[in-house]
GROMACS .gro file of C-alpha atoms in nm:
model
  368
    1UNK     CA    1  11.550   6.620  -2.158
    2UNK     CA    2  11.727   6.363  -2.406
    3UNK     CA    3  12.011   6.307  -2.192
    4UNK     CA    4  11.773   6.208  -1.936
    5UNK     CA    5  11.609   5.947  -2.145
    6UNK     CA    6  11.926   5.825  -2.271
    7UNK     CA    7  12.030   5.770  -1.948
    8UNK     CA    8  11.714   5.567  -1.850
    9UNK     CA    9  11.743   5.362  -2.157
   10UNK     CA   10  12.098   5.298  -2.090
   11UNK     CA   11  12.029   5.201  -1.728
   12UNK     CA   12  11.725   4.990  -1.857
   13UNK     CA   13  12.012   4.789  -2.088
   14UNK     CA   14  12.271   4.770  -1.807
   15UNK     CA   15  12.023   4.597  -1.561
   16UNK     CA   16  12.048   4.254  -1.713
   17UNK     CA   17  12.430   4.259  -1.713
   18UNK     CA   18  12.426   4.311  -1.322
   19UNK     CA   19  12.181   4.058  -1.275
   20UNK     CA   20  12.345   3.786  -1.491
   21UNK     CA   21  12.674   3.809  -1.279
   22UNK     CA   22  12.770   3.548  -1.062
   23UNK     CA   23  12.577   3.540  -0.721
   24UNK     CA   24  12.520   3.272  -0.442
   25UNK     CA   25  12.206   3.054  -0.466
   26UNK     CA   26  11.924   3.174  -0.276
   27UNK     CA   27  11.917   2.876  -0.058
   28UNK     CA   28  12.281   3.000   0.066
   29UNK     CA   29  12.154   3.310   0.142
   30UNK     CA   30  11.852   3.178   0.330
   31UNK     CA   31  12.069   2.963   0.553
   32UNK     CA   32  12.284   3.232   0.605
   33UNK     CA   33  12.044   3.452   0.732
   34UNK     CA   34  11.891   3.173   0.965
   35UNK     CA   35  12.236   3.101   1.083
   36UNK     CA   36  12.316   3.489   1.159
   37UNK     CA   37  11.971   3.523   1.353
   38UNK     CA   38  12.031   3.214   1.545
   39UNK     CA   39  12.414   3.344   1.633
   40UNK     CA   40  12.224   3.672   1.773
   41UNK     CA   41  11.982   3.429   1.981
   42UNK     CA   42  12.256   3.221   2.105
   43UNK     CA   43  12.513   3.529   2.188
   44UNK     CA   44  12.280   3.841   2.254
   45UNK     CA   45  12.584   4.014   2.418
   46UNK     CA   46  12.575   4.372   2.223
   47UNK     CA   47  12.927   4.300   2.141
   48UNK     CA   48  12.862   4.003   1.938
   49UNK     CA   49  12.528   4.136   1.809
   50UNK     CA   50  12.735   4.450   1.679
   51UNK     CA   51  12.959   4.205   1.489
   52UNK     CA   52  12.668   4.045   1.330
   53UNK     CA   53  12.515   4.362   1.234
   54UNK     CA   54  12.865   4.458   1.095
   55UNK     CA   55  12.886   4.145   0.882
   56UNK     CA   56  12.515   4.199   0.743
   57UNK     CA   57  12.601   4.549   0.639
   58UNK     CA   58  12.924   4.404   0.474
   59UNK     CA   59  12.684   4.158   0.283
   60UNK     CA   60  12.469   4.433   0.154
   61UNK     CA   61  12.776   4.660   0.059
   62UNK     CA   62  12.901   4.386  -0.130
   63UNK     CA   63  12.647   4.172  -0.273
   64UNK     CA   64  12.321   4.400  -0.293
   65UNK     CA   65  12.120   4.382  -0.617
   66UNK     CA   66  12.068   4.675  -0.823
   67UNK     CA   67  11.760   4.869  -0.752
   68UNK     CA   68  11.565   4.990  -0.412
   69UNK     CA   69  11.662   4.642  -0.253
   70UNK     CA   70  11.958   4.774  -0.075
   71UNK     CA   71  11.820   5.108   0.032
   72UNK     CA   72  11.557   4.905   0.205
   73UNK     CA   73  11.819   4.765   0.444
   74UNK     CA   74  11.863   5.064   0.643
   75UNK     CA   75  11.499   5.113   0.674
   76UNK     CA   76  11.446   4.752   0.833
   77UNK     CA   77  11.718   4.825   1.095
   78UNK     CA   78  11.549   5.139   1.184
   79UNK     CA   79  11.228   4.969   1.223
   80UNK     CA   80  11.408   4.717   1.427
   81UNK     CA   81  11.579   5.050   1.652
   82UNK     CA   82  11.214   5.172   1.698
   83UNK     CA   83  11.096   4.850   1.832
   84UNK     CA   84  11.397   4.833   2.053
   85UNK     CA   85  11.318   5.187   2.195
   86UNK     CA   86  10.955   5.102   2.238
   87UNK     CA   87  11.035   4.800   2.447
   88UNK     CA   88  11.268   4.988   2.623
   89UNK     CA   89  11.038   5.262   2.723
   90UNK     CA   90  10.783   4.992   2.812
   91UNK     CA   91  11.014   4.820   3.022
   92UNK     CA   92  11.124   5.122   3.252
   93UNK     CA   93  10.790   5.236   3.278
   94UNK     CA   94  10.676   4.900   3.460
   95UNK     CA   95  10.997   4.761   3.619
   96UNK     CA   96  11.113   4.917   3.935
   97UNK     CA   97  11.343   4.849   4.249
   98UNK     CA   98  11.630   4.665   4.066
   99UNK     CA   99  11.894   4.950   4.086
  100UNK     CA  100  12.035   5.299   4.070
  101UNK     CA  101  11.742   5.567   4.021
  102UNK     CA  102  11.812   5.800   3.740
  103UNK     CA  103  11.498   6.010   3.796
  104UNK     CA  104  11.126   5.968   3.883
  105UNK     CA  105  10.826   6.048   3.672
  106UNK     CA  106  10.457   6.077   3.730
  107UNK     CA  107  10.304   5.734   3.802
  108UNK     CA  108   9.966   5.568   3.858
  109UNK     CA  109   9.825   5.247   3.954
  110UNK     CA  110   9.654   4.978   3.682
  111UNK     CA  111   9.351   4.780   3.847
  112UNK     CA  112   9.403   4.441   3.933
  113UNK     CA  113   9.214   4.329   3.628
  114UNK     CA  114   9.489   4.487   3.379
  115UNK     CA  115   9.765   4.352   3.636
  116UNK     CA  116   9.781   4.594   3.903
  117UNK     CA  117  10.127   4.706   3.853
  118UNK     CA  118  10.260   5.068   3.827
  119UNK     CA  119  10.320   5.264   3.538
  120UNK     CA  120  10.563   5.548   3.550
  121UNK     CA  121  10.760   5.630   3.888
  122UNK     CA  122  11.148   5.561   3.918
  123UNK     CA  123  11.349   5.490   3.612
  124UNK     CA  124  11.649   5.278   3.696
  125UNK     CA  125  11.982   5.246   3.499
  126UNK     CA  126  12.007   4.871   3.523
  127UNK     CA  127  11.674   4.803   3.371
  128UNK     CA  128  11.718   5.067   3.100
  129UNK     CA  129  12.068   4.905   3.007
  130UNK     CA  130  11.928   4.562   3.023
  131UNK     CA  131  11.606   4.646   2.798
  132UNK     CA  132  11.842   4.827   2.556
  133UNK     CA  133  12.049   4.518   2.546
  134UNK     CA  134  11.779   4.282   2.478
  135UNK     CA  135  11.620   4.520   2.230
  136UNK     CA  136  11.943   4.531   2.042
  137UNK     CA  137  11.925   4.173   1.972
  138UNK     CA  138  11.601   4.253   1.790
  139UNK     CA  139  11.803   4.486   1.575
  140UNK     CA  140  12.054   4.197   1.503
  141UNK     CA  141  11.762   3.979   1.379
  142UNK     CA  142  11.610   4.245   1.151
  143UNK     CA  143  11.965   4.327   1.017
  144UNK     CA  144  12.012   3.965   0.910
  145UNK     CA  145  11.690   3.950   0.753
  146UNK     CA  146  11.713   4.260   0.589
  147UNK     CA  147  12.037   4.193   0.435
  148UNK     CA  148  11.891   3.858   0.316
  149UNK     CA  149  11.614   4.069   0.129
  150UNK     CA  150  11.891   4.306  -0.043
  151UNK     CA  151  12.095   4.004  -0.141
  152UNK     CA  152  11.877   3.751  -0.260
  153UNK     CA  153  11.704   3.668  -0.587
  154UNK     CA  154  11.330   3.665  -0.525
  155UNK     CA  155  11.197   3.488  -0.828
  156UNK     CA  156  11.509   3.231  -0.769
  157UNK     CA  157  11.352   3.218  -0.400
  158UNK     CA  158  11.001   3.107  -0.529
  159UNK     CA  159  11.138   2.854  -0.777
  160UNK     CA  160  11.336   2.696  -0.505
  161UNK     CA  161  11.043   2.684  -0.278
  162UNK     CA  162  10.914   2.302  -0.238
  163UNK     CA  163  10.592   2.238  -0.416
  164UNK     CA  164  10.399   2.207  -0.109
  165UNK     CA  165  10.455   2.547   0.026
  166UNK     CA  166  10.476   2.699  -0.316
  167UNK     CA  167  10.183   2.949  -0.262
  168UNK     CA  168  10.309   3.043   0.092
  169UNK     CA  169  10.640   3.117  -0.051
  170UNK     CA  170  10.493   3.337  -0.319
  171UNK     CA  171  10.318   3.533  -0.074
  172UNK     CA  172  10.599   3.553   0.139
  173UNK     CA  173  10.837   3.678  -0.145
  174UNK     CA  174  10.575   3.951  -0.228
  175UNK     CA  175  10.575   4.055   0.108
  176UNK     CA  176  10.934   4.079   0.115
  177UNK     CA  177  10.929   4.274  -0.203
  178UNK     CA  178  10.688   4.563  -0.049
  179UNK     CA  179  10.930   4.779   0.081
  180UNK     CA  180  11.165   4.779  -0.203
  181UNK     CA  181  10.870   4.847  -0.451
  182UNK     CA  182  10.729   5.100  -0.226
  183UNK     CA  183  11.081   5.303  -0.192
  184UNK     CA  184  11.116   5.284  -0.576
  185UNK     CA  185  10.743   5.435  -0.628
  186UNK     CA  186  10.848   5.721  -0.381
  187UNK     CA  187  11.155   5.801  -0.603
  188UNK     CA  188  10.955   5.797  -0.885
  189UNK     CA  189  10.691   6.021  -0.763
  190UNK     CA  190  10.963   6.266  -0.614
  191UNK     CA  191  11.128   6.258  -0.973
  192UNK     CA  192  10.821   6.364  -1.145
  193UNK     CA  193  10.709   6.621  -0.872
  194UNK     CA  194  11.071   6.795  -0.936
  195UNK     CA  195  11.016   6.786  -1.293
  196UNK     CA  196  10.658   6.951  -1.273
  197UNK     CA  197  10.787   7.236  -1.059
  198UNK     CA  198  11.149   7.289  -1.250
  199UNK     CA  199  11.309   7.183  -0.953
  200UNK     CA  200  11.186   7.439  -0.712
  201UNK     CA  201  11.054   7.304  -0.377
  202UNK     CA  202  10.701   7.353  -0.340
  203UNK     CA  203  10.573   7.256  -0.020
  204UNK     CA  204  10.219   7.352  -0.048
  205UNK     CA  205  10.010   7.028  -0.112
  206UNK     CA  206  10.328   6.835  -0.190
  207UNK     CA  207  10.203   6.517   0.072
  208UNK     CA  208   9.872   6.498  -0.124
  209UNK     CA  209  10.062   6.526  -0.461
  210UNK     CA  210  10.316   6.223  -0.351
  211UNK     CA  211  10.093   6.018  -0.159
  212UNK     CA  212   9.786   5.994  -0.444
  213UNK     CA  213  10.058   5.887  -0.675
  214UNK     CA  214  10.222   5.618  -0.449
  215UNK     CA  215   9.899   5.450  -0.373
  216UNK     CA  216   9.795   5.447  -0.770
  217UNK     CA  217  10.119   5.285  -0.855
  218UNK     CA  218  10.079   5.056  -0.575
  219UNK     CA  219   9.735   4.959  -0.708
  220UNK     CA  220   9.850   4.921  -1.059
  221UNK     CA  221  10.130   4.680  -0.948
  222UNK     CA  222   9.883   4.490  -0.751
  223UNK     CA  223   9.642   4.468  -1.055
  224UNK     CA  224   9.956   4.358  -1.285
  225UNK     CA  225  10.063   4.101  -1.045
  226UNK     CA  226   9.714   3.941  -0.991
  227UNK     CA  227   9.668   3.954  -1.393
  228UNK     CA  228  10.011   3.788  -1.417
  229UNK     CA  229   9.937   3.519  -1.149
  230UNK     CA  230   9.572   3.448  -1.314
  231UNK     CA  231   9.714   3.417  -1.660
  232UNK     CA  232   9.956   3.143  -1.528
  233UNK     CA  233   9.690   2.948  -1.340
  234UNK     CA  234   9.777   3.023  -0.998
  235UNK     CA  235   9.557   2.858  -0.765
  236UNK     CA  236   9.303   2.806  -1.035
  237UNK     CA  237   9.255   2.430  -0.946
  238UNK     CA  238   9.086   2.345  -0.630
  239UNK     CA  239   9.242   2.114  -0.374
  240UNK     CA  240   9.295   1.733  -0.492
  241UNK     CA  241   9.249   1.421  -0.306
  242UNK     CA  242   9.627   1.444  -0.175
  243UNK     CA  243   9.600   1.766  -0.068
  244UNK     CA  244   9.301   1.676   0.151
  245UNK     CA  245   9.468   1.378   0.276
  246UNK     CA  246   9.790   1.586   0.339
  247UNK     CA  247   9.570   1.880   0.528
  248UNK     CA  248   9.410   1.609   0.761
  249UNK     CA  249   9.741   1.452   0.811
  250UNK     CA  250   9.913   1.756   0.919
  251UNK     CA  251   9.612   1.857   1.135
  252UNK     CA  252   9.675   1.492   1.309
  253UNK     CA  253  10.032   1.580   1.334
  254UNK     CA  254   9.998   1.921   1.482
  255UNK     CA  255   9.762   1.750   1.743
  256UNK     CA  256  10.017   1.508   1.803
  257UNK     CA  257  10.292   1.779   1.859
  258UNK     CA  258  10.037   1.967   2.087
  259UNK     CA  259   9.979   1.654   2.326
  260UNK     CA  260  10.364   1.618   2.342
  261UNK     CA  261  10.381   1.983   2.484
  262UNK     CA  262  10.115   1.908   2.735
  263UNK     CA  263  10.268   1.576   2.825
  264UNK     CA  264  10.592   1.746   2.894
  265UNK     CA  265  10.446   2.023   3.103
  266UNK     CA  266  10.294   1.731   3.324
  267UNK     CA  267  10.649   1.579   3.323
  268UNK     CA  268  10.556   1.262   3.104
  269UNK     CA  269  10.884   1.254   2.916
  270UNK     CA  270  10.850   0.916   2.750
  271UNK     CA  271  10.496   0.982   2.623
  272UNK     CA  272  10.600   1.346   2.514
  273UNK     CA  273  10.903   1.215   2.326
  274UNK     CA  274  10.676   0.939   2.138
  275UNK     CA  275  10.418   1.200   2.042
  276UNK     CA  276  10.671   1.467   1.945
  277UNK     CA  277  10.834   1.183   1.716
  278UNK     CA  278  10.514   1.096   1.583
  279UNK     CA  279  10.390   1.423   1.498
  280UNK     CA  280  10.745   1.537   1.336
  281UNK     CA  281  10.709   1.233   1.104
  282UNK     CA  282  10.368   1.294   1.025
  283UNK     CA  283  10.425   1.667   0.938
  284UNK     CA  284  10.719   1.539   0.693
  285UNK     CA  285  10.492   1.281   0.542
  286UNK     CA  286  10.210   1.539   0.523
  287UNK     CA  287  10.469   1.785   0.330
  288UNK     CA  288  10.585   1.512   0.096
  289UNK     CA  289  10.228   1.409   0.014
  290UNK     CA  290  10.107   1.748  -0.077
  291UNK     CA  291  10.421   1.813  -0.277
  292UNK     CA  292  10.352   1.506  -0.475
  293UNK     CA  293   9.997   1.612  -0.523
  294UNK     CA  294  10.067   1.963  -0.679
  295UNK     CA  295  10.136   1.996  -1.021
  296UNK     CA  296  10.399   2.284  -1.102
  297UNK     CA  297  10.645   2.339  -1.346
  298UNK     CA  298  10.982   2.512  -1.302
  299UNK     CA  299  11.151   2.711  -1.593
  300UNK     CA  300  11.509   2.656  -1.590
  301UNK     CA  301  11.540   2.604  -1.220
  302UNK     CA  302  11.893   2.674  -1.075
  303UNK     CA  303  12.047   2.420  -0.845
  304UNK     CA  304  12.280   2.420  -0.583
  305UNK     CA  305  12.635   2.387  -0.709
  306UNK     CA  306  12.920   2.241  -0.502
  307UNK     CA  307  13.024   2.561  -0.396
  308UNK     CA  308  12.691   2.648  -0.240
  309UNK     CA  309  12.666   2.339  -0.030
  310UNK     CA  310  13.004   2.418   0.065
  311UNK     CA  311  12.911   2.788   0.167
  312UNK     CA  312  12.614   2.629   0.355
  313UNK     CA  313  12.817   2.389   0.557
  314UNK     CA  314  13.063   2.677   0.654
  315UNK     CA  315  12.786   2.919   0.750
  316UNK     CA  316  12.626   2.635   0.986
  317UNK     CA  317  12.949   2.634   1.162
  318UNK     CA  318  12.882   2.940   1.332
  319UNK     CA  319  12.545   2.879   1.522
  320UNK     CA  320  12.695   2.544   1.625
  321UNK     CA  321  13.040   2.686   1.753
  322UNK     CA  322  12.839   2.934   1.961
  323UNK     CA  323  12.613   2.655   2.094
  324UNK     CA  324  12.916   2.444   2.207
  325UNK     CA  325  13.048   2.761   2.370
  326UNK     CA  326  12.703   2.805   2.533
  327UNK     CA  327  12.720   2.460   2.630
  328UNK     CA  328  13.093   2.494   2.786
  329UNK     CA  329  12.952   2.776   3.006
  330UNK     CA  330  13.088   3.065   2.842
  331UNK     CA  331  12.983   3.375   3.044
  332UNK     CA  332  13.051   3.636   2.798
  333UNK     CA  333  12.771   3.532   2.531
  334UNK     CA  334  12.465   3.678   2.769
  335UNK     CA  335  12.547   4.024   2.914
  336UNK     CA  336  12.369   4.137   3.241
  337UNK     CA  337  12.337   4.496   3.355
  338UNK     CA  338  12.355   4.415   3.741
  339UNK     CA  339  12.613   4.438   3.864
  340UNK     CA  340  12.709   4.693   3.623
  341UNK     CA  341  13.019   4.611   3.406
  342UNK     CA  342  13.123   4.626   3.040
  343UNK     CA  343  13.000   4.358   2.798
  344UNK     CA  344  13.264   4.089   2.776
  345UNK     CA  345  13.450   3.981   2.453
  346UNK     CA  346  13.611   3.628   2.450
  347UNK     CA  347  13.810   3.525   2.136
  348UNK     CA  348  13.616   3.184   2.076
  349UNK     CA  349  13.280   3.341   2.056
  350UNK     CA  350  13.410   3.611   1.828
  351UNK     CA  351  13.608   3.340   1.597
  352UNK     CA  352  13.294   3.141   1.585
  353UNK     CA  353  13.114   3.425   1.369
  354UNK     CA  354  13.409   3.411   1.114
  355UNK     CA  355  13.213   3.159   0.914
  356UNK     CA  356  12.928   3.395   0.853
  357UNK     CA  357  13.193   3.571   0.632
  358UNK     CA  358  13.256   3.288   0.398
  359UNK     CA  359  12.946   3.398   0.145
  360UNK     CA  360  13.035   3.762   0.219
  361UNK     CA  361  13.383   3.752   0.100
  362UNK     CA  362  13.423   3.421  -0.092
  363UNK     CA  363  13.362   3.436  -0.477
  364UNK     CA  364  13.065   3.235  -0.575
  365UNK     CA  365  13.045   2.989  -0.861
  366UNK     CA  366  12.879   3.068  -1.192
  367UNK     CA  367  12.488   3.163  -1.185
  368UNK     CA  368  12.420   2.918  -1.459
   0.00000   0.00000   0.00000
């Protein structure tokens, strides 16, 4: 028992040493995740998506922070796989007449009010492979942001959020930390249950013994977070004059952008361009105005260093290079199951993904 307590105390003393080591700025990892997701969208070929997932896994294995955050990465990837499989099942059940039939399932027709299409029937190979390929792109995006959640420092991410989006950024960060904190609670409850049973597996009532403490720990963390935020005056002051002006300015800008979309649908390109430009400038001004009206202090904020900016510039080369390949008409970026063939792999799109390895393999500067 004493050794276990000593181990926990030693781990608690060792944690700050791990956190204090040099790591990339949170802004670098945010740009990296967005660039990786953009690469998946620009090149949804399963081969290139697999390369992006491999790079994300490598980032987690090298830069994952101590704690349950790294263990959340495979769970988020598994969630992406689940949605991809569900999407494939829905697609093959409602799309027919496009290729080789593998087998036939019972089918029924929906009324015209619900679309009038047939659910079930023939299951065709091209439809299944194409839907799996498109669903694999979802897995790639989930892997990119799952790796971002595992390697980024959430507190630094909140500190780096512009003042106009501080409340929204804090909510997003709390949501990102939900899965790792739940995994930590599950591990603690399992350890406590094994300690009570002397290491024996007691299946009777195990679900109740684990679910109730997990919910209780979640409620305690929520109450602690609420008390901490209230003690720091979070959202205590009501909206000021600048906030109200920025809100109405933002609404008007969004209406201008909506009008630009309607004008674009109506093929009024000049009007659409003018309204889009006005809406974009209006949103930028609203953000600046809301940020200037928010009084928020920062405790020792970490600034982007020169190496961080160089890493950001290098990472942005990946989607830019893939966009150039797409403009040049590289047919390997997108894979189609009809006619059936192996996914292509060209050298230039593969080399375009190399910049994503810069923050993964390069050594960051000092964290101070």
